[in-house]
Coordinates of C-alpha atoms in Angstrom, one line a residue:
Chain A
N15 CA -68.3 31.7 60.5
A16 CA -71.5 30.7 58.6
G17 CA -71.5 27.1 59.7
V18 CA -72.4 24.3 57.3
M19 CA -74.5 25.6 54.4
Q20 CA -76.8 23.4 52.5
N21 CA -79.0 24.4 49.6
P22 CA -81.6 24.3 48.6
R23 CA -83.6 23.9 51.8
H24 CA -86.5 22.4 49.9
L25 CA -86.4 20.6 46.6
V26 CA -89.3 19.2 44.7
R27 CA -88.6 16.9 41.8
R28 CA -90.9 14.7 39.5
R29 CA -90.1 11.1 39.2
G30 CA -87.3 10.5 36.7
Q31 CA -85.7 13.9 37.2
E32 CA -82.3 14.6 38.8
A33 CA -81.7 16.1 42.2
R34 CA -78.6 18.0 43.1
L35 CA -77.9 18.8 46.7
R36 CA -75.1 21.1 47.7
C37 CA -73.1 21.4 50.9
S38 CA -70.4 23.9 51.8
P39 CA -68.6 22.8 55.0
M40 CA -67.5 25.1 57.7
K41 CA -64.3 27.0 57.0
G42 CA -61.3 24.9 57.9
H43 CA -63.2 21.6 57.8
S44 CA -61.9 19.1 55.4
H45 CA -64.2 16.1 56.1
V46 CA -67.8 16.0 54.7
Y47 CA -70.4 13.4 55.5
W48 CA -73.9 12.9 53.9
Y49 CA -76.8 11.4 55.8
R50 CA -80.4 10.6 54.9
Q51 CA -83.2 10.8 57.4
L52 CA -86.7 9.4 56.9
P53 CA -89.6 10.8 59.0
E54 CA -89.4 9.7 62.6
E55 CA -86.2 7.9 61.9
G56 CA -82.5 8.4 62.8
L57 CA -79.9 9.4 60.4
K58 CA -78.5 6.8 58.0
F59 CA -74.9 7.2 56.8
M60 CA -74.4 7.6 53.1
V61 CA -70.9 8.8 52.2
Y62 CA -67.8 10.3 53.7
L63 CA -65.6 12.5 51.6
Q64 CA -62.4 14.6 51.8
K65 CA -61.3 17.0 49.2
E66 CA -61.3 15.2 45.8
N67 CA -61.6 11.8 47.5
I68 CA -64.4 9.5 48.5
I69 CA -63.3 7.8 51.7
D70 CA -66.3 5.6 52.5
E71 CA -69.4 5.2 50.4
S72 CA -70.7 2.1 52.0
G73 CA -74.1 3.7 52.7
M74 CA -74.7 4.8 49.2
P75 CA -77.2 2.9 47.0
K76 CA -75.3 1.2 44.2
E77 CA -77.3 2.9 41.5
R78 CA -78.5 6.5 40.8
F79 CA -76.6 8.1 43.7
S80 CA -73.2 9.8 43.5
A81 CA -71.3 12.3 45.5
E82 CA -68.3 14.5 45.0
F83 CA -66.2 17.0 46.9
P84 CA -64.1 18.9 44.4
K85 CA -61.0 20.9 45.1
E86 CA -63.0 24.1 44.7
G87 CA -66.6 24.5 45.5
P88 CA -69.2 22.7 47.6
S89 CA -69.8 19.0 48.0
I90 CA -72.6 17.7 45.7
L91 CA -74.9 14.8 46.3
R92 CA -76.5 13.8 43.0
I93 CA -79.5 11.6 42.7
Q94 CA -80.4 10.6 39.2
Q95 CA -83.9 9.4 38.0
V96 CA -85.4 10.1 41.4
V97 CA -88.2 7.8 42.7
R98 CA -90.8 8.5 45.4
G99 CA -88.7 6.4 47.9
D100 CA -85.9 9.0 47.6
S101 CA -88.1 11.6 49.4
A102 CA -86.3 12.3 52.7
A103 CA -84.2 14.9 54.5
Y104 CA -80.6 14.9 53.4
F105 CA -78.1 16.3 55.9
C106 CA -74.5 17.2 55.4
A107 CA -72.0 17.5 58.2
S108 CA -68.4 18.5 58.4
S109 CA -65.6 18.1 60.8
P110 CA -62.1 19.5 61.0
K111 CA -60.1 16.2 61.3
T112 CA -61.4 13.1 62.8
L113 CA -64.5 12.2 64.9
N114 CA -62.8 13.4 68.1
Y115 CA -64.2 16.8 67.3
G116 CA -67.8 15.9 66.6
Y117 CA -69.8 17.0 63.6
T118 CA -71.3 20.3 62.6
F119 CA -74.5 19.7 60.7
G120 CA -76.2 21.8 58.1
S121 CA -80.0 22.5 58.2
G122 CA -80.6 19.9 55.6
T123 CA -82.3 19.6 52.2
R124 CA -85.8 18.2 52.2
L125 CA -86.4 16.4 48.9
T126 CA -89.9 15.6 47.8
V127 CA -90.4 13.4 44.8
V128 CA -93.9 13.8 43.2
Chain B
S22 CA -76.4 -1.0 60.5
Q23 CA -78.1 0.3 63.6
Q24 CA -75.5 0.9 66.2
G25 CA -77.0 3.1 68.8
E26 CA -80.4 2.3 70.2
E27 CA -82.0 4.9 72.4
D28 CA -84.5 4.2 75.1
P29 CA -87.2 5.3 75.6
Q30 CA -88.4 6.2 72.2
A31 CA -90.5 9.0 73.6
L32 CA -90.5 10.8 77.0
S33 CA -92.8 13.4 78.3
I34 CA -92.1 15.3 81.5
Q35 CA -92.9 18.6 83.3
E36 CA -90.7 21.6 83.3
G37 CA -88.2 21.4 86.1
E38 CA -88.0 17.6 86.2
N39 CA -85.0 15.7 85.1
A40 CA -84.9 13.7 81.8
T41 CA -82.9 10.5 81.4
M42 CA -82.3 8.9 78.0
N43 CA -80.3 5.7 77.5
C44 CA -78.3 4.4 74.5
S45 CA -76.9 0.9 73.8
Y46 CA -74.5 0.0 71.1
K47 CA -72.9 -3.1 69.8
T48 CA -69.3 -2.8 68.7
S49 CA -66.2 -1.3 70.3
I50 CA -66.0 2.5 70.1
N51 CA -63.4 5.3 70.4
N52 CA -66.1 7.8 71.5
L53 CA -69.8 8.3 71.8
Q54 CA -71.6 11.5 71.1
W55 CA -75.1 13.0 71.8
Y56 CA -76.9 15.3 69.5
R57 CA -80.2 17.2 69.7
Q58 CA -82.5 17.8 66.8
N59 CA -85.3 20.3 66.9
S60 CA -88.3 19.5 64.6
G61 CA -87.4 20.1 61.0
R62 CA -83.8 21.3 61.8
G63 CA -80.3 19.9 61.6
L64 CA -78.6 18.1 64.5
V65 CA -76.7 20.0 67.1
H66 CA -73.7 18.4 68.8
L67 CA -74.1 18.4 72.6
I68 CA -71.3 16.4 74.1
L69 CA -68.7 13.8 73.3
I70 CA -67.4 11.2 75.7
R71 CA -64.3 9.1 75.0
S72 CA -64.1 5.4 75.6
N73 CA -61.7 5.9 78.5
E74 CA -64.1 8.4 80.3
R75 CA -66.9 7.4 82.5
E76 CA -68.8 10.6 83.1
K77 CA -68.8 14.1 81.6
H78 CA -70.7 17.3 82.3
S79 CA -71.7 20.3 80.3
G80 CA -74.1 22.7 81.9
R81 CA -77.3 20.9 82.7
L82 CA -76.2 17.9 80.7
R83 CA -74.6 14.8 82.3
V84 CA -73.4 11.9 80.2
T85 CA -72.2 8.5 81.5
L86 CA -70.5 5.8 79.6
D87 CA -70.2 2.1 80.6
T88 CA -68.1 0.3 78.0
S89 CA -68.5 -3.0 79.7
K90 CA -72.3 -2.8 79.2
K91 CA -71.9 -0.9 75.9
S92 CA -74.3 1.7 77.1
S93 CA -74.5 5.4 77.8
S94 CA -77.0 7.7 79.4
L95 CA -77.8 11.4 78.9
L96 CA -79.3 13.3 81.9
I97 CA -80.8 16.7 81.4
T98 CA -81.4 18.3 84.8
A99 CA -84.0 21.0 85.6
S100 CA -85.6 20.6 82.1
R101 CA -87.1 23.6 80.2
A102 CA -89.7 23.7 77.5
A103 CA -86.9 24.7 75.1
D104 CA -85.3 21.3 75.7
T105 CA -88.2 19.7 73.7
A106 CA -86.5 18.0 70.8
S107 CA -85.3 14.6 69.7
Y108 CA -82.0 13.3 71.1
F109 CA -79.7 10.9 69.3
C110 CA -76.6 9.0 70.4
A111 CA -74.0 8.3 67.8
T112 CA -70.9 6.1 67.9
D113 CA -67.8 5.7 65.7
E114 CA -68.6 2.1 64.8
G115 CA -65.5 0.0 65.4
G116 CA -63.4 3.1 65.4
S117 CA -64.3 4.0 61.8
E118 CA -64.4 7.6 60.5
K119 CA -68.2 7.7 60.3
L120 CA -70.9 8.1 63.0
V121 CA -73.7 5.7 63.3
F122 CA -76.9 7.1 64.8
G123 CA -79.7 5.5 66.7
K124 CA -83.4 6.3 66.1
G125 CA -83.5 8.8 68.9
T126 CA -85.6 9.7 71.9
K127 CA -88.3 12.2 71.4
L128 CA -88.4 14.4 74.5
T129 CA -91.4 16.7 75.3
V130 CA -91.1 19.1 78.2
N131 CA -94.5 20.5 79.2
P132 CA -94.5 24.0 80.6

């Protein structure tokens, strides 16, 4: 069991470009969560998805950010027209059912906008 | 919203000593969880305590939960240098399906 796989580990984008972050949940996990972490900060919730459904996107900025979890393939967090303030570590987590089982986190994608 | 607030923000101890970290939260919860994060890595789930539980053990970890005070503590006994990491508490805010994390306690265990 490979755990939660995120790629790329590091991503550098110029201002105005698009960033695509991928997350493959653990086998058997149907719930995916995306979090953002700024240096020396805790994790901020962004979005919670199940297969083909966005369940809670209350933490997503209203513009430029979108997420999907298609029937086949990984979950994708997309950031359009990146700005310097988007630089952060983005973590994906998965769980089998509900929060009673805790999350399994990936190693994160560190996005740097130059 | 910031649900869990850990205290202290930073803690430095000697190997072999015990480390205690506290967490306070604001809304009702179904469970509270503790995670560890090594520098530059993802978070690792340590322990989950349900709202109807008062204490839970896992190896050298002991977690308590006081729902009347909306607080929890994580005790690491006989600490080791490898315990050096940031520790976060997280709650299911109001029983929702997402976890809300605090800013963490940065623990340094000196050999």
